[in-house]
Amino acid sequence: MAKKKSPASSRRAASKELREEVLNYISRQGSSTFNYKQVAFALGATGSSIHRAITLLLAELAFDGDLIEVSPGKYKSPQRNNVTTGVFVRRANGKNSVITDADGESIMVAERNSMHALNGDKVRINIAARRRGVEPEAQVIEIIEEKDQTFIGTLQVDRHMAFLETDSKFLANDIMIPRAKLKGGKQGDKAIVRITSWPEDDKNPLGEVVDILGKTGENTTEMHAILAEFGLPYRYPENVDKAAQKIDAGITPEEVAARIDMRDVLTFTIDPRDAKDFDDALSIRKLSDGNYEVGVHIADVTHYVHPDTLLDKEAQKRATSVYLVDRVVPMLPEHLSNGICSLRPDEDKLTFSCIFTMDAKANVLSHKIARTVTRSNRRFTYEEAQQIIETGIGDYAEEILTLNEMAQALRKARYDNGSVEFDRAEVRFDVDETGHPVSVFFKESKEANKLIEEFMLLANKTVATEIGKPAGHKKPKAFVYRIHDMPDPGKLADLSKIARTFGFKVKETGSSREVNRSINRMLADVKGRGEENFLSTLAIRSMAKAIYSTTNVGHYGLAFDYYTHFTSPIRRYPDMMVHRLLDRYLSGGRSVNQAKLEEQCKHSSDMEQLAANAERASIKYKQVEFMGDHMGEVYTGVISGVTEWGLYVELDENLCEGLVPVRDLADDYYDFDEKNYCLIGRRHGTRYRLGDNVKVKVARANLERKQLDFLLVDDRGHGPGEDDLGSTASVKETLRNGGKGKSSGNRKQKTRTRSRKK
């Protein structure tokens, strides 16, 4: 009788067979890159266990030098030419690299081998022979194309010399400036400086002042510096503003006759209390059959801003309005955004509308998309509308309550279909007349906010479906979609693992509806608990980024097959693109060039990301500025991030986040356990884990770097390293420096001439 194989030997055989299949797949790829999903698909492998096995095998092959991991989770075979091209990535901490054009691999470049290439320069490199277990290294042999470089910092000017003291993560060196190139800049001014040259034998680059932003530390100066840091405009070109001023509302009898006149239908806006650009309004009237006509009316911006005009080119370049803590930098000049196009009460306005016939349960019976003329009867703030919803008393209470019931029905149907419910509180600041933050409050989404949100979602979905799914099996025309891809399986697995440590279950596999419902359950169950903010943030991070594209893959987070942005043309250029395409296609026009449209989509997505980064930077700046007034005070918080350099802690009281540097954990030597998201002490075994509740003292507040440093303390307010960091003298010293104590971030080597050596 044949001897039966043991389970262990069967597993070894299966593992060997899988390895052979994977190696066979790799051998056929040549120089192409691949990830575990592509390997699994090619092998017909399904199931989370075999996916994990393939992931581990690829990581093992990369560790042994049999594969190159060109970026996290992306691999290729190690055959390559020694000479190739790529984009140089400069870092102030000296960890320079080149991202190769061929496969996107990141290869280290020592400073001595950089030829003073700057961040973003196109370079040719020579790659050293690869050695097992050693990171590949390259030498720049030619700078093919120099990227125009500007940096922001503080001018240091004396009788003999001038330089810009930068605080850039892309440059460790100060920039020397000839006095003739200062453009009127004085000592202590914050300036934008362009690098003009960097001779190979010099330790510092040479530059010239592009613009003076103002005195360092002044609020407007710092906000403009944040915009400039991300390459965003901080003032409007005078000629563009003049062009806008010449535009008239132009609501003539002829124009009204060409549209649906809805000025006699009850219409109102609901917006934040400080809003001035009202780009959407709702109308409602009850029909004779008991159903309702609900109109979603959007400012008809493209009636006034025509393609290829000065105004249009500026709007396209900006792509979005930018919302900082204390100001809005509009995409369109205020004459349009706050005036002609804004749906202000008691003014006739030209609008582009989605008009729905709905029953009382919010089922859409029919719809039409058309250009209209409307007149808002009332402007509500969210707070006013919320009070009416809660009390049933106020202007147009019956209509608002009806719309709110419909919105709740729409929201329930959306969640039942698998839409993810993210409802995280946003940090906001009350600032004084100088822009200094005096208090923190949280912006929460209530029923009034969600009422508007649901009808905007309905309009966006309807418009996208109208074009993306034409009747009669016709081929869809090129269009702008707002797409949201499926989550990365690895990030979803991480979320599931961390959620389990808190007692929650998140599905890693299954249909998108099942996965999203499990996330919604977790988000609902965690409400009011200490880990709520942390887990909701982690859930958001597990998702892909939503972008604009002409290739429709649906919107995973909303569980919509078709979705676009139609409802905010005052502040988003893609909405203007959608309005123009709608007008063209509803009139029977031919499809536009998809490739050109895709370029505009990519630009809009990129600018949206820059605007979001700038908004976060302004919030971080105000958080550091606010906490600078609370040096030495003790707060409770939750560990929101764990890295090899320390613990990030988010405060319960105001959601400000700061770093507890690992070097300040003086009671032990701590190792970073990446898999379990914790730091573990070698001697005492003390463990600091993601999501743990802690007490911290505010130790440093560095406004230049927008960094907060905390010190862990016990219930008595004492902590490791107290003599160095928590003493009254240390706090006073930091306060004397205006809240700009030394930060725990990577230290820059300041390089000047003669007196300061690199």
PDB file of C-alpha atoms in Angstrom, residues 202-378:
ATOM      1  CA  ASP A 202      30.984  75.502  -4.735  1.00  0.00           C
ATOM      2  CA  LYS A 203      29.222  74.369  -1.596  1.00  0.00           C
ATOM      3  CA  ASN A 204      26.276  76.697  -2.113  1.00  0.00           C
ATOM      4  CA  PRO A 205      24.066  77.484  -5.097  1.00  0.00           C
ATOM      5  CA  LEU A 206      23.639  81.029  -6.419  1.00  0.00           C
ATOM      6  CA  GLY A 207      20.231  82.601  -6.814  1.00  0.00           C
ATOM      7  CA  GLU A 208      18.101  85.682  -7.334  1.00  0.00           C
ATOM      8  CA  VAL A 209      14.982  86.958  -5.573  1.00  0.00           C
ATOM      9  CA  VAL A 210      11.758  86.367  -7.541  1.00  0.00           C
ATOM     10  CA  ASP A 211       9.328  87.979  -5.080  1.00  0.00           C
ATOM     11  CA  ILE A 212       9.196  89.367  -1.567  1.00  0.00           C
ATOM     12  CA  LEU A 213       6.289  87.889   0.412  1.00  0.00           C
ATOM     13  CA  GLY A 214       6.606  90.117   3.498  1.00  0.00           C
ATOM     14  CA  LYS A 215       8.058  89.946   6.967  1.00  0.00           C
ATOM     15  CA  THR A 216       8.596  86.442   8.339  1.00  0.00           C
ATOM     16  CA  GLY A 217       5.992  85.592  10.971  1.00  0.00           C
ATOM     17  CA  GLU A 218       3.232  87.872   9.665  1.00  0.00           C
ATOM     18  CA  ASN A 219       0.075  85.915   8.906  1.00  0.00           C
ATOM     19  CA  THR A 220      -0.454  86.950   5.269  1.00  0.00           C
ATOM     20  CA  THR A 221       3.234  86.389   4.567  1.00  0.00           C
ATOM     21  CA  GLU A 222       3.098  82.848   5.951  1.00  0.00           C
ATOM     22  CA  MET A 223      -0.130  81.964   4.109  1.00  0.00           C
ATOM     23  CA  HIS A 224       1.338  83.240   0.823  1.00  0.00           C
ATOM     24  CA  ALA A 225       4.503  81.257   1.570  1.00  0.00           C
ATOM     25  CA  ILE A 226       2.433  78.076   1.932  1.00  0.00           C
ATOM     26  CA  LEU A 227       0.769  78.714  -1.432  1.00  0.00           C
ATOM     27  CA  ALA A 228       4.127  79.449  -3.069  1.00  0.00           C
ATOM     28  CA  GLU A 229       5.632  76.311  -1.514  1.00  0.00           C
ATOM     29  CA  PHE A 230       3.173  74.203  -3.514  1.00  0.00           C
ATOM     30  CA  GLY A 231       3.470  76.301  -6.656  1.00  0.00           C
ATOM     31  CA  LEU A 232      -0.002  77.798  -6.207  1.00  0.00           C
ATOM     32  CA  PRO A 233      -0.815  81.436  -7.085  1.00  0.00           C
ATOM     33  CA  TYR A 234      -1.284  83.861  -4.200  1.00  0.00           C
ATOM     34  CA  ARG A 235      -2.499  86.862  -6.202  1.00  0.00           C
ATOM     35  CA  TYR A 236      -4.647  87.416  -9.284  1.00  0.00           C
ATOM     36  CA  PRO A 237      -3.046  88.771 -12.470  1.00  0.00           C
ATOM     37  CA  GLU A 238      -4.258  92.339 -12.984  1.00  0.00           C
ATOM     38  CA  ASN A 239      -5.160  91.795 -16.655  1.00  0.00           C
ATOM     39  CA  VAL A 240      -7.324  88.764 -15.777  1.00  0.00           C
ATOM     40  CA  ASP A 241      -9.138  90.730 -13.086  1.00  0.00           C
ATOM     41  CA  LYS A 242      -9.769  93.577 -15.540  1.00  0.00           C
ATOM     42  CA  ALA A 243     -11.148  91.122 -18.097  1.00  0.00           C
ATOM     43  CA  ALA A 244     -13.584  89.803 -15.488  1.00  0.00           C
ATOM     44  CA  GLN A 245     -14.745  93.306 -14.567  1.00  0.00           C
ATOM     45  CA  LYS A 246     -15.915  93.884 -18.140  1.00  0.00           C
ATOM     46  CA  ILE A 247     -18.398  90.980 -17.984  1.00  0.00           C
ATOM     47  CA  ASP A 248     -22.062  91.869 -17.517  1.00  0.00           C
ATOM     48  CA  ALA A 249     -24.771  89.555 -16.116  1.00  0.00           C
ATOM     49  CA  GLY A 250     -26.537  89.764 -19.493  1.00  0.00           C
ATOM     50  CA  ILE A 251     -29.911  88.340 -18.469  1.00  0.00           C
ATOM     51  CA  THR A 252     -31.766  89.658 -21.507  1.00  0.00           C
ATOM     52  CA  PRO A 253     -35.303  88.713 -22.629  1.00  0.00           C
ATOM     53  CA  GLU A 254     -33.722  86.773 -25.501  1.00  0.00           C
ATOM     54  CA  GLU A 255     -31.531  84.779 -23.109  1.00  0.00           C
ATOM     55  CA  VAL A 256     -34.478  84.037 -20.788  1.00  0.00           C
ATOM     56  CA  ALA A 257     -36.574  82.879 -23.760  1.00  0.00           C
ATOM     57  CA  ALA A 258     -33.886  80.325 -24.672  1.00  0.00           C
ATOM     58  CA  ARG A 259     -34.051  78.735 -21.210  1.00  0.00           C
ATOM     59  CA  ILE A 260     -36.564  77.173 -18.821  1.00  0.00           C
ATOM     60  CA  ASP A 261     -37.805  80.017 -16.621  1.00  0.00           C
ATOM     61  CA  MET A 262     -38.028  78.774 -13.018  1.00  0.00           C
ATOM     62  CA  ARG A 263     -37.991  82.107 -11.231  1.00  0.00           C
ATOM     63  CA  ASP A 264     -41.483  81.520  -9.827  1.00  0.00           C
ATOM     64  CA  VAL A 265     -40.492  78.209  -8.166  1.00  0.00           C
ATOM     65  CA  LEU A 266     -39.439  78.291  -4.504  1.00  0.00           C
ATOM     66  CA  THR A 267     -35.615  78.196  -4.524  1.00  0.00           C
ATOM     67  CA  PHE A 268     -33.017  78.618  -1.789  1.00  0.00           C
ATOM     68  CA  THR A 269     -29.346  78.083  -1.018  1.00  0.00           C
ATOM     69  CA  ILE A 270     -27.802  76.411   2.044  1.00  0.00           C
ATOM     70  CA  ASP A 271     -24.105  77.151   2.605  1.00  0.00           C
ATOM     71  CA  PRO A 272     -21.495  77.765   5.326  1.00  0.00           C
ATOM     72  CA  ARG A 273     -22.046  81.000   7.222  1.00  0.00           C
ATOM     73  CA  ASP A 274     -18.896  82.634   5.778  1.00  0.00           C
ATOM     74  CA  ALA A 275     -19.549  81.576   2.153  1.00  0.00           C
ATOM     75  CA  LYS A 276     -19.892  84.167  -0.599  1.00  0.00           C
ATOM     76  CA  ASP A 277     -19.734  81.980  -3.703  1.00  0.00           C
ATOM     77  CA  PHE A 278     -23.127  80.250  -3.814  1.00  0.00           C
ATOM     78  CA  ASP A 279     -22.795  77.891  -6.769  1.00  0.00           C
ATOM     79  CA  ASP A 280     -25.743  75.581  -6.023  1.00  0.00           C
ATOM     80  CA  ALA A 281     -29.392  76.013  -5.079  1.00  0.00           C
ATOM     81  CA  LEU A 282     -32.378  73.718  -4.560  1.00  0.00           C
ATOM     82  CA  SER A 283     -35.950  74.277  -5.714  1.00  0.00           C
ATOM     83  CA  ILE A 284     -39.049  72.279  -4.784  1.00  0.00           C
ATOM     84  CA  ARG A 285     -42.713  72.301  -5.662  1.00  0.00           C
ATOM     85  CA  LYS A 286     -45.468  69.765  -5.170  1.00  0.00           C
ATOM     86  CA  LEU A 287     -47.131  68.485  -8.324  1.00  0.00           C
ATOM     87  CA  SER A 288     -50.841  67.841  -8.830  1.00  0.00           C
ATOM     88  CA  ASP A 289     -50.339  64.055  -8.701  1.00  0.00           C
ATOM     89  CA  GLY A 290     -48.725  64.232  -5.258  1.00  0.00           C
ATOM     90  CA  ASN A 291     -45.171  63.846  -6.502  1.00  0.00           C
ATOM     91  CA  TYR A 292     -42.493  66.530  -6.276  1.00  0.00           C
ATOM     92  CA  GLU A 293     -40.367  68.450  -8.710  1.00  0.00           C
ATOM     93  CA  VAL A 294     -36.921  68.991  -7.198  1.00  0.00           C
ATOM     94  CA  GLY A 295     -34.405  71.151  -9.025  1.00  0.00           C
ATOM     95  CA  VAL A 296     -30.649  71.143  -8.462  1.00  0.00           C
ATOM     96  CA  HIS A 297     -29.540  74.474  -9.933  1.00  0.00           C
ATOM     97  CA  ILE A 298     -25.871  75.209 -10.612  1.00  0.00           C
ATOM     98  CA  ALA A 299     -24.303  78.551 -11.552  1.00  0.00           C
ATOM     99  CA  ASP A 300     -23.910  78.699 -15.329  1.00  0.00           C
ATOM    100  CA  VAL A 301     -20.279  79.784 -15.238  1.00  0.00           C
ATOM    101  CA  THR A 302     -19.470  78.687 -18.793  1.00  0.00           C
ATOM    102  CA  HIS A 303     -22.068  81.122 -20.156  1.00  0.00           C
ATOM    103  CA  TYR A 304     -19.663  83.853 -19.057  1.00  0.00           C
ATOM    104  CA  VAL A 305     -16.249  82.157 -19.300  1.00  0.00           C
ATOM    105  CA  HIS A 306     -15.621  81.068 -22.876  1.00  0.00           C
ATOM    106  CA  PRO A 307     -12.929  78.607 -24.031  1.00  0.00           C
ATOM    107  CA  ASP A 308      -9.417  79.939 -24.737  1.00  0.00           C
ATOM    108  CA  THR A 309     -10.115  83.391 -23.312  1.00  0.00           C
ATOM    109  CA  LEU A 310      -7.788  85.011 -20.784  1.00  0.00           C
ATOM    110  CA  LEU A 311     -10.228  84.123 -17.988  1.00  0.00           C
ATOM    111  CA  ASP A 312     -10.563  80.521 -19.117  1.00  0.00           C
ATOM    112  CA  LYS A 313      -6.819  79.973 -19.430  1.00  0.00           C
ATOM    113  CA  GLU A 314      -6.246  81.295 -15.897  1.00  0.00           C
ATOM    114  CA  ALA A 315      -9.072  79.137 -14.501  1.00  0.00           C
ATOM    115  CA  GLN A 316      -7.754  76.069 -16.317  1.00  0.00           C
ATOM    116  CA  LYS A 317      -4.235  76.671 -14.987  1.00  0.00           C
ATOM    117  CA  ARG A 318      -5.476  77.027 -11.401  1.00  0.00           C
ATOM    118  CA  ALA A 319      -8.062  74.215 -11.802  1.00  0.00           C
ATOM    119  CA  THR A 320      -9.494  74.771  -8.318  1.00  0.00           C
ATOM    120  CA  SER A 321     -10.086  77.299  -5.585  1.00  0.00           C
ATOM    121  CA  VAL A 322      -7.764  76.841  -2.629  1.00  0.00           C
ATOM    122  CA  TYR A 323      -9.191  76.914   0.884  1.00  0.00           C
ATOM    123  CA  LEU A 324      -6.694  77.846   3.589  1.00  0.00           C
ATOM    124  CA  VAL A 325      -7.497  78.304   7.268  1.00  0.00           C
ATOM    125  CA  ASP A 326      -8.274  82.017   7.035  1.00  0.00           C
ATOM    126  CA  ARG A 327      -8.949  82.678   3.350  1.00  0.00           C
ATOM    127  CA  VAL A 328     -10.098  81.398  -0.016  1.00  0.00           C
ATOM    128  CA  VAL A 329      -7.920  81.829  -3.088  1.00  0.00           C
ATOM    129  CA  PRO A 330     -10.609  81.670  -5.794  1.00  0.00           C
ATOM    130  CA  MET A 331     -10.257  79.971  -9.160  1.00  0.00           C
ATOM    131  CA  LEU A 332     -12.269  82.792 -10.752  1.00  0.00           C
ATOM    132  CA  PRO A 333     -12.030  86.525  -9.977  1.00  0.00           C
ATOM    133  CA  GLU A 334     -14.419  87.706  -7.272  1.00  0.00           C
ATOM    134  CA  HIS A 335     -16.486  89.738  -9.755  1.00  0.00           C
ATOM    135  CA  LEU A 336     -17.619  86.360 -11.103  1.00  0.00           C
ATOM    136  CA  SER A 337     -17.263  83.978  -8.139  1.00  0.00           C
ATOM    137  CA  ASN A 338     -18.892  86.226  -5.528  1.00  0.00           C
ATOM    138  CA  GLY A 339     -20.932  88.397  -7.881  1.00  0.00           C
ATOM    139  CA  ILE A 340     -22.384  87.557 -11.282  1.00  0.00           C
ATOM    140  CA  CYS A 341     -22.258  83.761 -10.918  1.00  0.00           C
ATOM    141  CA  SER A 342     -23.072  83.529  -7.200  1.00  0.00           C
ATOM    142  CA  LEU A 343     -26.717  82.515  -6.636  1.00  0.00           C
ATOM    143  CA  ARG A 344     -27.450  85.344  -4.241  1.00  0.00           C
ATOM    144  CA  PRO A 345     -31.020  85.832  -2.963  1.00  0.00           C
ATOM    145  CA  ASP A 346     -33.471  88.064  -4.789  1.00  0.00           C
ATOM    146  CA  GLU A 347     -31.339  88.210  -7.948  1.00  0.00           C
ATOM    147  CA  ASP A 348     -32.105  86.601 -11.327  1.00  0.00           C
ATOM    148  CA  LYS A 349     -29.367  84.117 -12.234  1.00  0.00           C
ATOM    149  CA  LEU A 350     -28.457  81.940 -15.217  1.00  0.00           C
ATOM    150  CA  THR A 351     -28.161  78.315 -14.155  1.00  0.00           C
ATOM    151  CA  PHE A 352     -27.553  74.793 -15.480  1.00  0.00           C
ATOM    152  CA  SER A 353     -30.013  72.439 -13.800  1.00  0.00           C
ATOM    153  CA  CYS A 354     -30.942  68.834 -13.121  1.00  0.00           C
ATOM    154  CA  ILE A 355     -34.691  68.764 -12.595  1.00  0.00           C
ATOM    155  CA  PHE A 356     -36.122  65.605 -11.034  1.00  0.00           C
ATOM    156  CA  THR A 357     -39.650  64.296 -10.669  1.00  0.00           C
ATOM    157  CA  MET A 358     -39.604  62.299  -7.421  1.00  0.00           C
ATOM    158  CA  ASP A 359     -42.102  60.584  -5.184  1.00  0.00           C
ATOM    159  CA  ALA A 360     -42.218  61.142  -1.432  1.00  0.00           C
ATOM    160  CA  LYS A 361     -39.781  58.225  -0.899  1.00  0.00           C
ATOM    161  CA  ALA A 362     -37.149  59.903  -3.120  1.00  0.00           C
ATOM    162  CA  ASN A 363     -37.531  57.504  -6.023  1.00  0.00           C
ATOM    163  CA  VAL A 364     -36.587  59.343  -9.227  1.00  0.00           C
ATOM    164  CA  LEU A 365     -39.444  58.940 -11.710  1.00  0.00           C
ATOM    165  CA  SER A 366     -37.921  61.112 -14.455  1.00  0.00           C
ATOM    166  CA  HIS A 367     -35.335  63.825 -14.962  1.00  0.00           C
ATOM    167  CA  LYS A 368     -34.187  66.466 -17.414  1.00  0.00           C
ATOM    168  CA  ILE A 369     -30.946  68.429 -17.733  1.00  0.00           C
ATOM    169  CA  ALA A 370     -31.365  71.955 -19.067  1.00  0.00           C
ATOM    170  CA  ARG A 371     -30.216  75.538 -18.916  1.00  0.00           C
ATOM    171  CA  THR A 372     -32.526  77.620 -16.721  1.00  0.00           C
ATOM    172  CA  VAL A 373     -33.155  81.005 -15.151  1.00  0.00           C
ATOM    173  CA  THR A 374     -33.675  80.957 -11.377  1.00  0.00           C
ATOM    174  CA  ARG A 375     -34.143  83.358  -8.496  1.00  0.00           C
ATOM    175  CA  SER A 376     -33.248  82.373  -4.942  1.00  0.00           C
ATOM    176  CA  ASN A 377     -35.891  83.292  -2.370  1.00  0.00           C
ATOM    177  CA  ARG A 378     -33.701  82.802   0.686  1.00  0.00           C
TER     178      ARG A 378
END
